[in-house]
Amino acid sequence: MQNNSLAQQKPWYLQPWVWLLIALPATAVVGSMASLYLAVTTSDGLVVDDYYTRGKAINRDLARDRAAQTHRLEARFDIDMTRNLVTLSLKSQDYAPPREMKLSILHPTRPHHDQQVMLEQVGEGQYTAGIGELGRGKWYVQLEADDWRLSGRMQMPLTEPVVLSPRYTDVITGPS
């Protein structure tokens, strides 16, 4: 009788519980291999190698923001993605506009999507330049010339022109 029960028993590879026990560690191995592949082949765009140098440059950037505030600068620009063209208007009360300025359009997390274009003057306070394709989403914008800088952000696609004005303000905290 005992011989008969052994003959009716299935081999181990036909048992469902055996495959369940094999599948759990196998899934962990496949998942860890996929994670290792992603870690090796992609870069973390948020990590900066020269953080100390960039930290020291913050005071210099704040001085450039103060200079934009002193000149009472305001820039308004629009991006025509059908013609890949940026048009910008710069207003100031006491500042003679430069012949060209640098416009940086920066993606928050993917630096390989960043673009920098040189805007050339086409009229009094009017500038234009060609631009590459911009994807949908949030972008940071910096306009720079000489000793000043204007910063802001925009959401693509644009529904209205972007206005950049000085961000720096002296804030005094504590008892006076």
PDB file of N, CA and C in Angstrom, residues 34-86:
ATOM      1  N   ALA A  34      17.577  44.880 -12.245  1.00  0.00           N
ATOM      2  CA  ALA A  34      17.000  46.032 -12.952  1.00  0.00           C
ATOM      3  C   ALA A  34      17.380  47.331 -12.245  1.00  0.00           C
ATOM      4  N   SER A  35      17.356  47.351 -10.920  1.00  0.00           N
ATOM      5  CA  SER A  35      17.750  48.544 -10.160  1.00  0.00           C
ATOM      6  C   SER A  35      19.221  48.867 -10.377  1.00  0.00           C
ATOM      7  N   LEU A  36      20.062  47.863 -10.398  1.00  0.00           N
ATOM      8  CA  LEU A  36      21.486  48.065 -10.639  1.00  0.00           C
ATOM      9  C   LEU A  36      21.722  48.644 -12.032  1.00  0.00           C
ATOM     10  N   TYR A  37      21.017  48.138 -13.026  1.00  0.00           N
ATOM     11  CA  TYR A  37      21.142  48.643 -14.395  1.00  0.00           C
ATOM     12  C   TYR A  37      20.754  50.125 -14.457  1.00  0.00           C
ATOM     13  N   LEU A  38      19.626  50.501 -13.829  1.00  0.00           N
ATOM     14  CA  LEU A  38      19.190  51.896 -13.834  1.00  0.00           C
ATOM     15  C   LEU A  38      20.175  52.793 -13.090  1.00  0.00           C
ATOM     16  N   ALA A  39      20.724  52.311 -12.003  1.00  0.00           N
ATOM     17  CA  ALA A  39      21.682  53.114 -11.233  1.00  0.00           C
ATOM     18  C   ALA A  39      22.960  53.369 -12.019  1.00  0.00           C
ATOM     19  N   VAL A  40      23.389  52.411 -12.803  1.00  0.00           N
ATOM     20  CA  VAL A  40      24.637  52.553 -13.548  1.00  0.00           C
ATOM     21  C   VAL A  40      24.442  53.381 -14.818  1.00  0.00           C
ATOM     22  N   THR A  41      23.322  53.224 -15.506  1.00  0.00           N
ATOM     23  CA  THR A  41      23.153  53.870 -16.815  1.00  0.00           C
ATOM     24  C   THR A  41      22.539  55.263 -16.768  1.00  0.00           C
ATOM     25  N   THR A  42      21.907  55.671 -15.688  1.00  0.00           N
ATOM     26  CA  THR A  42      21.305  57.004 -15.627  1.00  0.00           C
ATOM     27  C   THR A  42      22.051  57.851 -14.614  1.00  0.00           C
ATOM     28  N   SER A  43      22.002  59.171 -14.827  1.00  0.00           N
ATOM     29  CA  SER A  43      22.681  60.077 -13.898  1.00  0.00           C
ATOM     30  C   SER A  43      21.659  60.829 -13.073  1.00  0.00           C
ATOM     31  N   ASP A  44      22.072  61.238 -11.896  1.00  0.00           N
ATOM     32  CA  ASP A  44      21.220  62.018 -11.020  1.00  0.00           C
ATOM     33  C   ASP A  44      21.484  63.485 -11.312  1.00  0.00           C
ATOM     34  N   GLY A  45      20.565  64.147 -11.988  1.00  0.00           N
ATOM     35  CA  GLY A  45      20.755  65.536 -12.378  1.00  0.00           C
ATOM     36  C   GLY A  45      20.696  66.511 -11.217  1.00  0.00           C
ATOM     37  N   LEU A  46      20.271  66.082 -10.051  1.00  0.00           N
ATOM     38  CA  LEU A  46      20.135  66.993  -8.934  1.00  0.00           C
ATOM     39  C   LEU A  46      21.414  67.125  -8.116  1.00  0.00           C
ATOM     40  N   VAL A  47      22.361  66.245  -8.281  1.00  0.00           N
ATOM     41  CA  VAL A  47      23.587  66.266  -7.497  1.00  0.00           C
ATOM     42  C   VAL A  47      24.635  67.109  -8.216  1.00  0.00           C
ATOM     43  N   VAL A  48      25.246  68.041  -7.497  1.00  0.00           N
ATOM     44  CA  VAL A  48      26.266  68.919  -8.058  1.00  0.00           C
ATOM     45  C   VAL A  48      27.612  68.512  -7.487  1.00  0.00           C
ATOM     46  N   ASP A  49      28.600  68.343  -8.346  1.00  0.00           N
ATOM     47  CA  ASP A  49      29.923  67.928  -7.894  1.00  0.00           C
ATOM     48  C   ASP A  49      30.659  69.037  -7.136  1.00  0.00           C
ATOM     49  N   ASP A  50      30.531  70.269  -7.590  1.00  0.00           N
ATOM     50  CA  ASP A  50      31.282  71.370  -6.984  1.00  0.00           C
ATOM     51  C   ASP A  50      30.377  72.231  -6.101  1.00  0.00           C
ATOM     52  N   TYR A  51      29.733  71.613  -5.129  1.00  0.00           N
ATOM     53  CA  TYR A  51      28.760  72.306  -4.297  1.00  0.00           C
ATOM     54  C   TYR A  51      29.393  73.448  -3.502  1.00  0.00           C
ATOM     55  N   TYR A  52      30.636  73.296  -3.076  1.00  0.00           N
ATOM     56  CA  TYR A  52      31.286  74.348  -2.290  1.00  0.00           C
ATOM     57  C   TYR A  52      31.507  75.601  -3.135  1.00  0.00           C
ATOM     58  N   THR A  53      32.000  75.427  -4.332  1.00  0.00           N
ATOM     59  CA  THR A  53      32.222  76.555  -5.229  1.00  0.00           C
ATOM     60  C   THR A  53      30.903  77.223  -5.582  1.00  0.00           C
ATOM     61  N   ARG A  54      29.892  76.426  -5.831  1.00  0.00           N
ATOM     62  CA  ARG A  54      28.578  76.997  -6.167  1.00  0.00           C
ATOM     63  C   ARG A  54      27.982  77.731  -4.981  1.00  0.00           C
ATOM     64  N   GLY A  55      28.230  77.235  -3.787  1.00  0.00           N
ATOM     65  CA  GLY A  55      27.737  77.911  -2.595  1.00  0.00           C
ATOM     66  C   GLY A  55      28.404  79.268  -2.395  1.00  0.00           C
ATOM     67  N   LYS A  56      29.704  79.352  -2.683  1.00  0.00           N
ATOM     68  CA  LYS A  56      30.423  80.616  -2.559  1.00  0.00           C
ATOM     69  C   LYS A  56      29.949  81.632  -3.599  1.00  0.00           C
ATOM     70  N   ALA A  57      29.445  81.167  -4.714  1.00  0.00           N
ATOM     71  CA  ALA A  57      29.004  82.064  -5.788  1.00  0.00           C
ATOM     72  C   ALA A  57      27.639  82.690  -5.510  1.00  0.00           C
ATOM     73  N   ILE A  58      26.962  82.256  -4.464  1.00  0.00           N
ATOM     74  CA  ILE A  58      25.625  82.781  -4.177  1.00  0.00           C
ATOM     75  C   ILE A  58      25.671  84.280  -3.897  1.00  0.00           C
ATOM     76  N   ASN A  59      26.653  84.746  -3.125  1.00  0.00           N
ATOM     77  CA  ASN A  59      26.744  86.177  -2.828  1.00  0.00           C
ATOM     78  C   ASN A  59      26.961  87.000  -4.086  1.00  0.00           C
ATOM     79  N   ARG A  60      27.740  86.487  -5.019  1.00  0.00           N
ATOM     80  CA  ARG A  60      27.945  87.180  -6.287  1.00  0.00           C
ATOM     81  C   ARG A  60      26.622  87.270  -7.058  1.00  0.00           C
ATOM     82  N   ASP A  61      25.840  86.186  -7.039  1.00  0.00           N
ATOM     83  CA  ASP A  61      24.550  86.197  -7.733  1.00  0.00           C
ATOM     84  C   ASP A  61      23.576  87.167  -7.076  1.00  0.00           C
ATOM     85  N   LEU A  62      23.603  87.258  -5.748  1.00  0.00           N
ATOM     86  CA  LEU A  62      22.719  88.198  -5.056  1.00  0.00           C
ATOM     87  C   LEU A  62      23.076  89.634  -5.403  1.00  0.00           C
ATOM     88  N   ALA A  63      24.355  89.915  -5.598  1.00  0.00           N
ATOM     89  CA  ALA A  63      24.773  91.262  -6.009  1.00  0.00           C
ATOM     90  C   ALA A  63      24.228  91.578  -7.399  1.00  0.00           C
ATOM     91  N   ARG A  64      24.181  90.584  -8.257  1.00  0.00           N
ATOM     92  CA  ARG A  64      23.634  90.799  -9.608  1.00  0.00           C
ATOM     93  C   ARG A  64      22.130  91.057  -9.544  1.00  0.00           C
ATOM     94  N   ASP A  65      21.443  90.384  -8.626  1.00  0.00           N
ATOM     95  CA  ASP A  65      20.008  90.645  -8.434  1.00  0.00           C
ATOM     96  C   ASP A  65      19.784  92.061  -7.899  1.00  0.00           C
ATOM     97  N   ARG A  66      20.640  92.506  -6.973  1.00  0.00           N
ATOM     98  CA  ARG A  66      20.546  93.873  -6.441  1.00  0.00           C
ATOM     99  C   ARG A  66      20.769  94.903  -7.547  1.00  0.00           C
ATOM    100  N   ALA A  67      21.709  94.623  -8.449  1.00  0.00           N
ATOM    101  CA  ALA A  67      21.978  95.551  -9.557  1.00  0.00           C
ATOM    102  C   ALA A  67      20.754  95.669 -10.469  1.00  0.00           C
ATOM    103  N   ALA A  68      20.066  94.562 -10.729  1.00  0.00           N
ATOM    104  CA  ALA A  68      18.840  94.613 -11.550  1.00  0.00           C
ATOM    105  C   ALA A  68      17.770  95.434 -10.860  1.00  0.00           C
ATOM    106  N   GLN A  69      17.708  95.324  -9.545  1.00  0.00           N
ATOM    107  CA  GLN A  69      16.727  96.102  -8.797  1.00  0.00           C
ATOM    108  C   GLN A  69      17.095  97.587  -8.828  1.00  0.00           C
ATOM    109  N   THR A  70      18.377  97.883  -8.720  1.00  0.00           N
ATOM    110  CA  THR A  70      18.835  99.272  -8.758  1.00  0.00           C
ATOM    111  C   THR A  70      18.520  99.917 -10.108  1.00  0.00           C
ATOM    112  N   HIS A  71      18.704  99.180 -11.196  1.00  0.00           N
ATOM    113  CA  HIS A  71      18.414  99.696 -12.536  1.00  0.00           C
ATOM    114  C   HIS A  71      16.910  99.696 -12.849  1.00  0.00           C
ATOM    115  N   ARG A  72      16.118  99.119 -11.963  1.00  0.00           N
ATOM    116  CA  ARG A  72      14.655  99.005 -12.150  1.00  0.00           C
ATOM    117  C   ARG A  72      14.326  98.330 -13.487  1.00  0.00           C
ATOM    118  N   LEU A  73      14.940  97.180 -13.677  1.00  0.00           N
ATOM    119  CA  LEU A  73      14.759  96.434 -14.925  1.00  0.00           C
ATOM    120  C   LEU A  73      13.503  95.586 -14.880  1.00  0.00           C
ATOM    121  N   GLU A  74      12.896  95.435 -16.036  1.00  0.00           N
ATOM    122  CA  GLU A  74      11.780  94.507 -16.212  1.00  0.00           C
ATOM    123  C   GLU A  74      11.846  93.982 -17.641  1.00  0.00           C
ATOM    124  N   ALA A  75      11.784  92.684 -17.768  1.00  0.00           N
ATOM    125  CA  ALA A  75      11.833  92.056 -19.090  1.00  0.00           C
ATOM    126  C   ALA A  75      10.546  91.284 -19.310  1.00  0.00           C
ATOM    127  N   ARG A  76      10.049  91.361 -20.522  1.00  0.00           N
ATOM    128  CA  ARG A  76       8.850  90.613 -20.915  1.00  0.00           C
ATOM    129  C   ARG A  76       9.210  89.856 -22.192  1.00  0.00           C
ATOM    130  N   PHE A  77       9.028  88.534 -22.147  1.00  0.00           N
ATOM    131  CA  PHE A  77       9.367  87.776 -23.356  1.00  0.00           C
ATOM    132  C   PHE A  77       8.291  86.752 -23.677  1.00  0.00           C
ATOM    133  N   ASP A  78       8.289  86.372 -24.943  1.00  0.00           N
ATOM    134  CA  ASP A  78       7.348  85.377 -25.441  1.00  0.00           C
ATOM    135  C   ASP A  78       8.127  84.404 -26.319  1.00  0.00           C
ATOM    136  N   ILE A  79       7.664  83.171 -26.345  1.00  0.00           N
ATOM    137  CA  ILE A  79       8.311  82.139 -27.149  1.00  0.00           C
ATOM    138  C   ILE A  79       7.311  81.647 -28.180  1.00  0.00           C
ATOM    139  N   ASP A  80       7.680  81.772 -29.439  1.00  0.00           N
ATOM    140  CA  ASP A  80       6.852  81.264 -30.538  1.00  0.00           C
ATOM    141  C   ASP A  80       7.444  79.919 -30.951  1.00  0.00           C
ATOM    142  N   MET A  81       6.817  78.828 -30.529  1.00  0.00           N
ATOM    143  CA  MET A  81       7.363  77.495 -30.791  1.00  0.00           C
ATOM    144  C   MET A  81       7.112  77.042 -32.233  1.00  0.00           C
ATOM    145  N   THR A  82       6.211  77.692 -32.957  1.00  0.00           N
ATOM    146  CA  THR A  82       6.022  77.323 -34.361  1.00  0.00           C
ATOM    147  C   THR A  82       7.198  77.820 -35.206  1.00  0.00           C
ATOM    148  N   ARG A  83       7.757  78.975 -34.828  1.00  0.00           N
ATOM    149  CA  ARG A  83       8.913  79.524 -35.547  1.00  0.00           C
ATOM    150  C   ARG A  83      10.211  79.339 -34.771  1.00  0.00           C
ATOM    151  N   ASN A  84      10.150  78.730 -33.568  1.00  0.00           N
ATOM    152  CA  ASN A  84      11.324  78.557 -32.690  1.00  0.00           C
ATOM    153  C   ASN A  84      12.042  79.888 -32.480  1.00  0.00           C
ATOM    154  N   LEU A  85      11.293  80.875 -31.972  1.00  0.00           N
ATOM    155  CA  LEU A  85      11.805  82.231 -31.836  1.00  0.00           C
ATOM    156  C   LEU A  85      11.422  82.813 -30.473  1.00  0.00           C
ATOM    157  N   VAL A  86      12.373  83.464 -29.823  1.00  0.00           N
ATOM    158  CA  VAL A  86      12.138  84.190 -28.575  1.00  0.00           C
ATOM    159  C   VAL A  86      12.191  85.674 -28.884  1.00  0.00           C
TER     160      VAL A  86
END
